[in-house]
Amino acid sequence: MAHDTDLKQNVLDELNWTPNVNGAHIGVTAHEGVVTLTGHVESYSEKHDAELAVRRVKGAKAIANEIEIKLSSGAKRDDEDIARAALNVLSWDGNVPTDAIKVAVSKGWVTLSGQVEWYFQKEAAAQDIRRLMGVIGVSNEATVKPKVDTAVIAENIAFALNRSWFDTKRIKVTADGGKVTLTGTVDTWSDWQEASEVAWAAKGATSVENEIVIA
C-alpha cells in the first residue's frame, strides 16, 4: 500500500514537472505498479506526453491511459483540414520517405498505413501527426519491410544492448527473420522501453515483441 502511495505521488510530481502537461486536470491511481490516468487534456500530444511521463517513473510497470481529449473551440478542425495538414507535415519530414505513408481521418482520429524500410521512419510519421491541432488519436498501421539480410539480427541486437550498458545475462534476444523477441528482466520501465528502442534500431527488424519483465 505504501509503495502504491509513493508511486502515485511520484507520478503526480512527474506530470507537474512535464512542461506540455497540465497535471491539474489529470487524476492518478496506482495499484501494484499499474498506473491509471484519468481526467482530460486539450490535445492528443498532451495525452501522449502524460503517458511518456509515467514511463519515466521508477516502479511503474504498466499504464492504463484513460485521459479524455477535450478540444477547445479554437483547436477543432474538420477531417479534411486534418488530412491536408497531415500530408503536408509528412512531406516536409526528411525522415519519412516521400509518398510512403497513407493517411485516413475519421472524426479526428488519424490512421496511418503504407510501408517503410525502417521503424524510425514509421515512428517519425506518428510523431508528426500527434502534434497536429485537432487530432484526437493516431493508429499507426504502417508496416516495416527492410531490404537487408536478417540472418544475424539477434546477435547484432545483443551487441547493441551490451553497448547500452544492459546486462545481457538478464536479457535474451531471439529472431525469426525480422521478428524479434526480447525476454528476461530489467529494473525500470525506462529500461524496458530502451531495450525495445535498441531492438527496433536494428537493420532488418520488422516487429519487436518485448516480453521483458520489470522486476
PDB file of C-alpha atoms in Angstrom:
ATOM      1  CA  MET A   1       0.000   0.000   0.000  1.00  0.00           C
ATOM      2  CA  ALA A   2       2.818   2.378   0.914  1.00  0.00           C
ATOM      3  CA  HIS A   3       4.521   1.562  -2.368  1.00  0.00           C
ATOM      4  CA  ASP A   4       1.365   2.467  -4.332  1.00  0.00           C
ATOM      5  CA  THR A   5       1.044   5.731  -2.399  1.00  0.00           C
ATOM      6  CA  ASP A   6       4.653   6.650  -3.178  1.00  0.00           C
ATOM      7  CA  LEU A   7       4.246   5.661  -6.826  1.00  0.00           C
ATOM      8  CA  LYS A   8       1.120   7.798  -7.179  1.00  0.00           C
ATOM      9  CA  GLN A   9       2.872  10.819  -5.697  1.00  0.00           C
ATOM     10  CA  ASN A  10       5.935  10.321  -7.898  1.00  0.00           C
ATOM     11  CA  VAL A  11       3.721  10.153 -10.991  1.00  0.00           C
ATOM     12  CA  LEU A  12       1.899  13.334  -9.958  1.00  0.00           C
ATOM     13  CA  ASP A  13       5.230  15.066  -9.418  1.00  0.00           C
ATOM     14  CA  GLU A  14       6.487  13.935 -12.838  1.00  0.00           C
ATOM     15  CA  LEU A  15       3.310  15.118 -14.561  1.00  0.00           C
ATOM     16  CA  ASN A  16       3.662  18.519 -12.920  1.00  0.00           C
ATOM     17  CA  TRP A  17       7.330  18.573 -13.961  1.00  0.00           C
ATOM     18  CA  THR A  18       6.483  17.932 -17.640  1.00  0.00           C
ATOM     19  CA  PRO A  19       6.114  21.277 -19.489  1.00  0.00           C
ATOM     20  CA  ASN A  20       3.498  20.168 -22.046  1.00  0.00           C
ATOM     21  CA  VAL A  21       1.215  18.518 -19.473  1.00  0.00           C
ATOM     22  CA  ASN A  22      -1.339  20.244 -17.223  1.00  0.00           C
ATOM     23  CA  GLY A  23      -1.255  17.915 -14.252  1.00  0.00           C
ATOM     24  CA  ALA A  24      -4.094  19.780 -12.539  1.00  0.00           C
ATOM     25  CA  HIS A  25      -6.585  18.146 -14.922  1.00  0.00           C
ATOM     26  CA  ILE A  26      -5.213  14.603 -14.625  1.00  0.00           C
ATOM     27  CA  GLY A  27      -6.146  12.037 -11.990  1.00  0.00           C
ATOM     28  CA  VAL A  28      -3.752   9.268 -10.957  1.00  0.00           C
ATOM     29  CA  THR A  29      -4.274   5.940  -9.227  1.00  0.00           C
ATOM     30  CA  ALA A  30      -1.710   3.206  -8.622  1.00  0.00           C
ATOM     31  CA  HIS A  31      -2.181  -0.441  -7.746  1.00  0.00           C
ATOM     32  CA  GLU A  32       0.639  -2.979  -7.669  1.00  0.00           C
ATOM     33  CA  GLY A  33       2.673  -0.983 -10.156  1.00  0.00           C
ATOM     34  CA  VAL A  34      -0.209  -0.376 -12.579  1.00  0.00           C
ATOM     35  CA  VAL A  35      -0.820   3.346 -13.050  1.00  0.00           C
ATOM     36  CA  THR A  36      -4.187   4.605 -14.308  1.00  0.00           C
ATOM     37  CA  LEU A  37      -4.540   8.116 -15.719  1.00  0.00           C
ATOM     38  CA  THR A  38      -7.940   9.818 -15.898  1.00  0.00           C
ATOM     39  CA  GLY A  39      -9.204  13.363 -16.426  1.00  0.00           C
ATOM     40  CA  HIS A  40      -8.908  15.459 -19.571  1.00  0.00           C
ATOM     41  CA  VAL A  41      -6.385  17.357 -21.688  1.00  0.00           C
ATOM     42  CA  GLU A  42      -6.649  19.703 -24.662  1.00  0.00           C
ATOM     43  CA  SER A  43      -4.624  17.764 -27.254  1.00  0.00           C
ATOM     44  CA  TYR A  44      -3.525  14.289 -28.246  1.00  0.00           C
ATOM     45  CA  SER A  45       0.132  15.294 -27.893  1.00  0.00           C
ATOM     46  CA  GLU A  46      -0.521  16.240 -24.258  1.00  0.00           C
ATOM     47  CA  LYS A  47      -2.163  12.868 -23.604  1.00  0.00           C
ATOM     48  CA  HIS A  48       0.798  11.128 -25.206  1.00  0.00           C
ATOM     49  CA  ASP A  49       3.310  13.190 -23.215  1.00  0.00           C
ATOM     50  CA  ALA A  50       1.465  12.340 -19.990  1.00  0.00           C
ATOM     51  CA  GLU A  51       1.931   8.652 -20.748  1.00  0.00           C
ATOM     52  CA  LEU A  52       5.626   9.179 -21.504  1.00  0.00           C
ATOM     53  CA  ALA A  53       5.968  10.959 -18.151  1.00  0.00           C
ATOM     54  CA  VAL A  54       4.587   7.912 -16.324  1.00  0.00           C
ATOM     55  CA  ARG A  55       7.035   5.661 -18.134  1.00  0.00           C
ATOM     56  CA  ARG A  56       9.905   7.661 -16.662  1.00  0.00           C
ATOM     57  CA  VAL A  57       8.798   6.961 -13.087  1.00  0.00           C
ATOM     58  CA  LYS A  58      10.528   4.110 -11.283  1.00  0.00           C
ATOM     59  CA  GLY A  59       8.073   1.438 -10.154  1.00  0.00           C
ATOM     60  CA  ALA A  60       5.547   1.992 -12.933  1.00  0.00           C
ATOM     61  CA  LYS A  61       5.103  -1.424 -14.563  1.00  0.00           C
ATOM     62  CA  ALA A  62       2.040  -0.759 -16.734  1.00  0.00           C
ATOM     63  CA  ILE A  63      -0.156   2.169 -17.740  1.00  0.00           C
ATOM     64  CA  ALA A  64      -3.890   2.488 -18.393  1.00  0.00           C
ATOM     65  CA  ASN A  65      -4.286   5.822 -20.159  1.00  0.00           C
ATOM     66  CA  GLU A  66      -7.961   6.760 -19.833  1.00  0.00           C
ATOM     67  CA  ILE A  67      -7.453  10.502 -20.290  1.00  0.00           C
ATOM     68  CA  GLU A  68     -10.094  12.157 -22.473  1.00  0.00           C
ATOM     69  CA  ILE A  69      -9.264  14.800 -25.066  1.00  0.00           C
ATOM     70  CA  LYS A  70     -11.446  17.885 -24.904  1.00  0.00           C
ATOM     71  CA  LEU A  71     -10.503  20.168 -27.756  1.00  0.00           C
ATOM     72  CA  SER A  72     -11.037  23.883 -27.266  1.00  0.00           C
ATOM     73  CA  SER A  73     -13.241  25.575 -29.856  1.00  0.00           C
ATOM     74  CA  GLY A  74     -10.176  27.124 -31.470  1.00  0.00           C
ATOM     75  CA  ALA A  75      -8.432  23.745 -31.799  1.00  0.00           C
ATOM     76  CA  LYS A  76     -11.216  21.897 -33.567  1.00  0.00           C
ATOM     77  CA  ARG A  77     -10.620  21.005 -37.225  1.00  0.00           C
ATOM     78  CA  ASP A  78     -12.684  19.020 -39.692  1.00  0.00           C
ATOM     79  CA  ASP A  79     -11.300  15.779 -41.119  1.00  0.00           C
ATOM     80  CA  GLU A  80     -10.408  17.341 -44.462  1.00  0.00           C
ATOM     81  CA  ASP A  81      -8.285  20.018 -42.782  1.00  0.00           C
ATOM     82  CA  ILE A  82      -6.537  17.411 -40.628  1.00  0.00           C
ATOM     83  CA  ALA A  83      -5.834  15.180 -43.633  1.00  0.00           C
ATOM     84  CA  ARG A  84      -4.414  18.104 -45.589  1.00  0.00           C
ATOM     85  CA  ALA A  85      -2.218  19.153 -42.663  1.00  0.00           C
ATOM     86  CA  ALA A  86      -1.060  15.552 -42.154  1.00  0.00           C
ATOM     87  CA  LEU A  87       0.046  15.147 -45.757  1.00  0.00           C
ATOM     88  CA  ASN A  88       1.800  18.488 -45.608  1.00  0.00           C
ATOM     89  CA  VAL A  89       3.766  17.769 -42.433  1.00  0.00           C
ATOM     90  CA  LEU A  90       4.763  14.303 -43.663  1.00  0.00           C
ATOM     91  CA  SER A  91       6.014  15.761 -46.936  1.00  0.00           C
ATOM     92  CA  TRP A  92       8.315  18.127 -45.015  1.00  0.00           C
ATOM     93  CA  ASP A  93       9.779  15.444 -42.724  1.00  0.00           C
ATOM     94  CA  GLY A  94      13.060  14.171 -44.123  1.00  0.00           C
ATOM     95  CA  ASN A  95      12.763  11.009 -42.000  1.00  0.00           C
ATOM     96  CA  VAL A  96       9.576   9.949 -43.804  1.00  0.00           C
ATOM     97  CA  PRO A  97      10.051   8.605 -47.361  1.00  0.00           C
ATOM     98  CA  THR A  98       8.058  10.506 -49.969  1.00  0.00           C
ATOM     99  CA  ASP A  99       4.600   9.035 -50.586  1.00  0.00           C
ATOM    100  CA  ALA A 100       5.343   6.018 -48.349  1.00  0.00           C
ATOM    101  CA  ILE A 101       2.676   6.810 -45.734  1.00  0.00           C
ATOM    102  CA  LYS A 102      -1.056   6.941 -46.480  1.00  0.00           C
ATOM    103  CA  VAL A 103      -3.439   8.958 -44.293  1.00  0.00           C
ATOM    104  CA  ALA A 104      -7.085   8.369 -43.366  1.00  0.00           C
ATOM    105  CA  VAL A 105      -9.034  10.574 -40.936  1.00  0.00           C
ATOM    106  CA  SER A 106     -12.336   9.837 -39.201  1.00  0.00           C
ATOM    107  CA  LYS A 107     -13.749  12.259 -36.626  1.00  0.00           C
ATOM    108  CA  GLY A 108     -10.295  13.488 -35.709  1.00  0.00           C
ATOM    109  CA  TRP A 109      -8.739  10.031 -35.439  1.00  0.00           C
ATOM    110  CA  VAL A 110      -5.863   9.528 -37.907  1.00  0.00           C
ATOM    111  CA  THR A 111      -4.898   6.122 -39.287  1.00  0.00           C
ATOM    112  CA  LEU A 112      -1.531   5.732 -40.989  1.00  0.00           C
ATOM    113  CA  SER A 113      -0.790   2.927 -43.436  1.00  0.00           C
ATOM    114  CA  GLY A 114       1.838   2.137 -46.051  1.00  0.00           C
ATOM    115  CA  GLN A 115       5.286   0.592 -45.980  1.00  0.00           C
ATOM    116  CA  VAL A 116       8.744   1.810 -44.943  1.00  0.00           C
ATOM    117  CA  GLU A 117      12.176   0.209 -44.587  1.00  0.00           C
ATOM    118  CA  TRP A 118      12.951   1.373 -41.036  1.00  0.00           C
ATOM    119  CA  TYR A 119      10.999   1.548 -37.788  1.00  0.00           C
ATOM    120  CA  PHE A 120      12.263   5.091 -37.097  1.00  0.00           C
ATOM    121  CA  GLN A 121      10.522   6.196 -40.306  1.00  0.00           C
ATOM    122  CA  LYS A 122       7.236   4.728 -39.092  1.00  0.00           C
ATOM    123  CA  GLU A 123       7.610   6.373 -35.682  1.00  0.00           C
ATOM    124  CA  ALA A 124       8.611   9.721 -37.213  1.00  0.00           C
ATOM    125  CA  ALA A 125       5.339   9.756 -39.145  1.00  0.00           C
ATOM    126  CA  ALA A 126       3.323   9.114 -35.977  1.00  0.00           C
ATOM    127  CA  GLN A 127       5.192  11.834 -34.089  1.00  0.00           C
ATOM    128  CA  ASP A 128       4.381  14.326 -36.837  1.00  0.00           C
ATOM    129  CA  ILE A 129       0.670  13.557 -36.634  1.00  0.00           C
ATOM    130  CA  ARG A 130       0.465  13.621 -32.814  1.00  0.00           C
ATOM    131  CA  ARG A 131       1.384  17.306 -32.817  1.00  0.00           C
ATOM    132  CA  LEU A 132      -1.316  18.410 -35.257  1.00  0.00           C
ATOM    133  CA  MET A 133      -4.143  20.547 -33.957  1.00  0.00           C
ATOM    134  CA  GLY A 134      -7.496  18.767 -33.945  1.00  0.00           C
ATOM    135  CA  VAL A 135      -6.106  15.209 -33.776  1.00  0.00           C
ATOM    136  CA  ILE A 136      -7.652  13.082 -31.014  1.00  0.00           C
ATOM    137  CA  GLY A 137      -5.861   9.793 -31.719  1.00  0.00           C
ATOM    138  CA  VAL A 138      -3.384   8.020 -34.008  1.00  0.00           C
ATOM    139  CA  SER A 139      -3.353   4.412 -35.219  1.00  0.00           C
ATOM    140  CA  ASN A 140      -0.011   3.651 -36.830  1.00  0.00           C
ATOM    141  CA  GLU A 141      -0.617   0.671 -39.111  1.00  0.00           C
ATOM    142  CA  ALA A 142       2.346   1.296 -41.396  1.00  0.00           C
ATOM    143  CA  THR A 143       4.500  -1.794 -41.848  1.00  0.00           C
ATOM    144  CA  VAL A 144       8.275  -2.193 -41.866  1.00  0.00           C
ATOM    145  CA  LYS A 145       9.769  -4.215 -44.699  1.00  0.00           C
ATOM    146  CA  PRO A 146      13.560  -3.842 -44.823  1.00  0.00           C
ATOM    147  CA  LYS A 147      15.764  -4.639 -47.789  1.00  0.00           C
ATOM    148  CA  VAL A 148      18.542  -6.284 -45.767  1.00  0.00           C
ATOM    149  CA  ASP A 149      19.773  -9.683 -44.644  1.00  0.00           C
ATOM    150  CA  THR A 150      18.192 -10.628 -41.302  1.00  0.00           C
ATOM    151  CA  ALA A 151      20.387 -13.665 -40.593  1.00  0.00           C
ATOM    152  CA  VAL A 152      22.431 -12.097 -37.763  1.00  0.00           C
ATOM    153  CA  ILE A 153      19.833  -9.715 -36.369  1.00  0.00           C
ATOM    154  CA  ALA A 154      19.651 -11.310 -32.877  1.00  0.00           C
ATOM    155  CA  GLU A 155      23.417 -11.195 -32.463  1.00  0.00           C
ATOM    156  CA  ASN A 156      23.554  -7.562 -33.582  1.00  0.00           C
ATOM    157  CA  ILE A 157      20.839  -6.563 -31.097  1.00  0.00           C
ATOM    158  CA  ALA A 158      22.627  -8.382 -28.255  1.00  0.00           C
ATOM    159  CA  PHE A 159      25.823  -6.456 -29.029  1.00  0.00           C
ATOM    160  CA  ALA A 160      23.874  -3.186 -29.139  1.00  0.00           C
ATOM    161  CA  LEU A 161      22.233  -3.897 -25.770  1.00  0.00           C
ATOM    162  CA  ASN A 162      25.651  -4.584 -24.300  1.00  0.00           C
ATOM    163  CA  ARG A 163      26.909  -1.231 -25.638  1.00  0.00           C
ATOM    164  CA  SER A 164      23.950   0.417 -23.885  1.00  0.00           C
ATOM    165  CA  TRP A 165      25.082  -0.992 -20.501  1.00  0.00           C
ATOM    166  CA  PHE A 166      22.429  -3.719 -20.361  1.00  0.00           C
ATOM    167  CA  ASP A 167      23.413  -6.914 -18.566  1.00  0.00           C
ATOM    168  CA  THR A 168      22.977  -9.349 -21.441  1.00  0.00           C
ATOM    169  CA  LYS A 169      22.843 -12.223 -18.956  1.00  0.00           C
ATOM    170  CA  ARG A 170      19.430 -10.846 -17.917  1.00  0.00           C
ATOM    171  CA  ILE A 171      18.100 -10.310 -21.437  1.00  0.00           C
ATOM    172  CA  LYS A 172      17.736 -12.871 -24.205  1.00  0.00           C
ATOM    173  CA  VAL A 173      17.239 -11.955 -27.850  1.00  0.00           C
ATOM    174  CA  THR A 174      15.776 -14.309 -30.428  1.00  0.00           C
ATOM    175  CA  ALA A 175      14.803 -13.592 -34.017  1.00  0.00           C
ATOM    176  CA  ASP A 176      12.784 -15.369 -36.659  1.00  0.00           C
ATOM    177  CA  GLY A 177      13.580 -13.463 -39.801  1.00  0.00           C
ATOM    178  CA  GLY A 178      12.798  -9.867 -38.896  1.00  0.00           C
ATOM    179  CA  LYS A 179      10.534 -10.780 -35.952  1.00  0.00           C
ATOM    180  CA  VAL A 180      12.459 -10.088 -32.760  1.00  0.00           C
ATOM    181  CA  THR A 181      11.546 -11.325 -29.274  1.00  0.00           C
ATOM    182  CA  LEU A 182      13.082  -9.959 -26.073  1.00  0.00           C
ATOM    183  CA  THR A 183      12.817 -11.851 -22.777  1.00  0.00           C
ATOM    184  CA  GLY A 184      14.371 -11.509 -19.345  1.00  0.00           C
ATOM    185  CA  THR A 185      14.174  -8.858 -16.609  1.00  0.00           C
ATOM    186  CA  VAL A 186      15.023  -5.178 -16.106  1.00  0.00           C
ATOM    187  CA  ASP A 187      14.690  -2.822 -13.156  1.00  0.00           C
ATOM    188  CA  THR A 188      12.639   0.041 -14.605  1.00  0.00           C
ATOM    189  CA  TRP A 189      10.057   0.873 -17.254  1.00  0.00           C
ATOM    190  CA  SER A 190      12.581   3.177 -18.927  1.00  0.00           C
ATOM    191  CA  ASP A 191      14.994   0.223 -19.276  1.00  0.00           C
ATOM    192  CA  TRP A 192      12.152  -1.811 -20.793  1.00  0.00           C
ATOM    193  CA  GLN A 193      11.449   0.980 -23.276  1.00  0.00           C
ATOM    194  CA  GLU A 194      15.114   1.466 -24.118  1.00  0.00           C
ATOM    195  CA  ALA A 195      15.528  -2.244 -24.850  1.00  0.00           C
ATOM    196  CA  SER A 196      12.635  -2.001 -27.314  1.00  0.00           C
ATOM    197  CA  GLU A 197      14.179   1.027 -28.982  1.00  0.00           C
ATOM    198  CA  VAL A 198      17.548  -0.712 -29.293  1.00  0.00           C
ATOM    199  CA  ALA A 199      15.899  -3.728 -30.921  1.00  0.00           C
ATOM    200  CA  TRP A 200      13.838  -1.584 -33.282  1.00  0.00           C
ATOM    201  CA  ALA A 201      17.000   0.236 -34.380  1.00  0.00           C
ATOM    202  CA  ALA A 202      18.459  -2.987 -35.773  1.00  0.00           C
ATOM    203  CA  LYS A 203      18.660  -3.393 -39.515  1.00  0.00           C
ATOM    204  CA  GLY A 204      16.047  -5.937 -40.544  1.00  0.00           C
ATOM    205  CA  ALA A 205      13.714  -5.648 -37.546  1.00  0.00           C
ATOM    206  CA  THR A 206      10.129  -5.810 -38.771  1.00  0.00           C
ATOM    207  CA  SER A 207       8.462  -6.371 -35.381  1.00  0.00           C
ATOM    208  CA  VAL A 208       9.572  -6.463 -31.741  1.00  0.00           C
ATOM    209  CA  GLU A 209       7.809  -8.465 -29.036  1.00  0.00           C
ATOM    210  CA  ASN A 210       9.116  -7.134 -25.743  1.00  0.00           C
ATOM    211  CA  GLU A 211       8.360  -9.807 -23.152  1.00  0.00           C
ATOM    212  CA  ILE A 212      10.889  -8.481 -20.660  1.00  0.00           C
ATOM    213  CA  VAL A 213       9.558  -8.353 -17.107  1.00  0.00           C
ATOM    214  CA  ILE A 214      10.090  -5.311 -14.897  1.00  0.00           C
ATOM    215  CA  ALA A 215      11.412  -6.815 -11.671  1.00  0.00           C
TER     216      ALA A 215
END
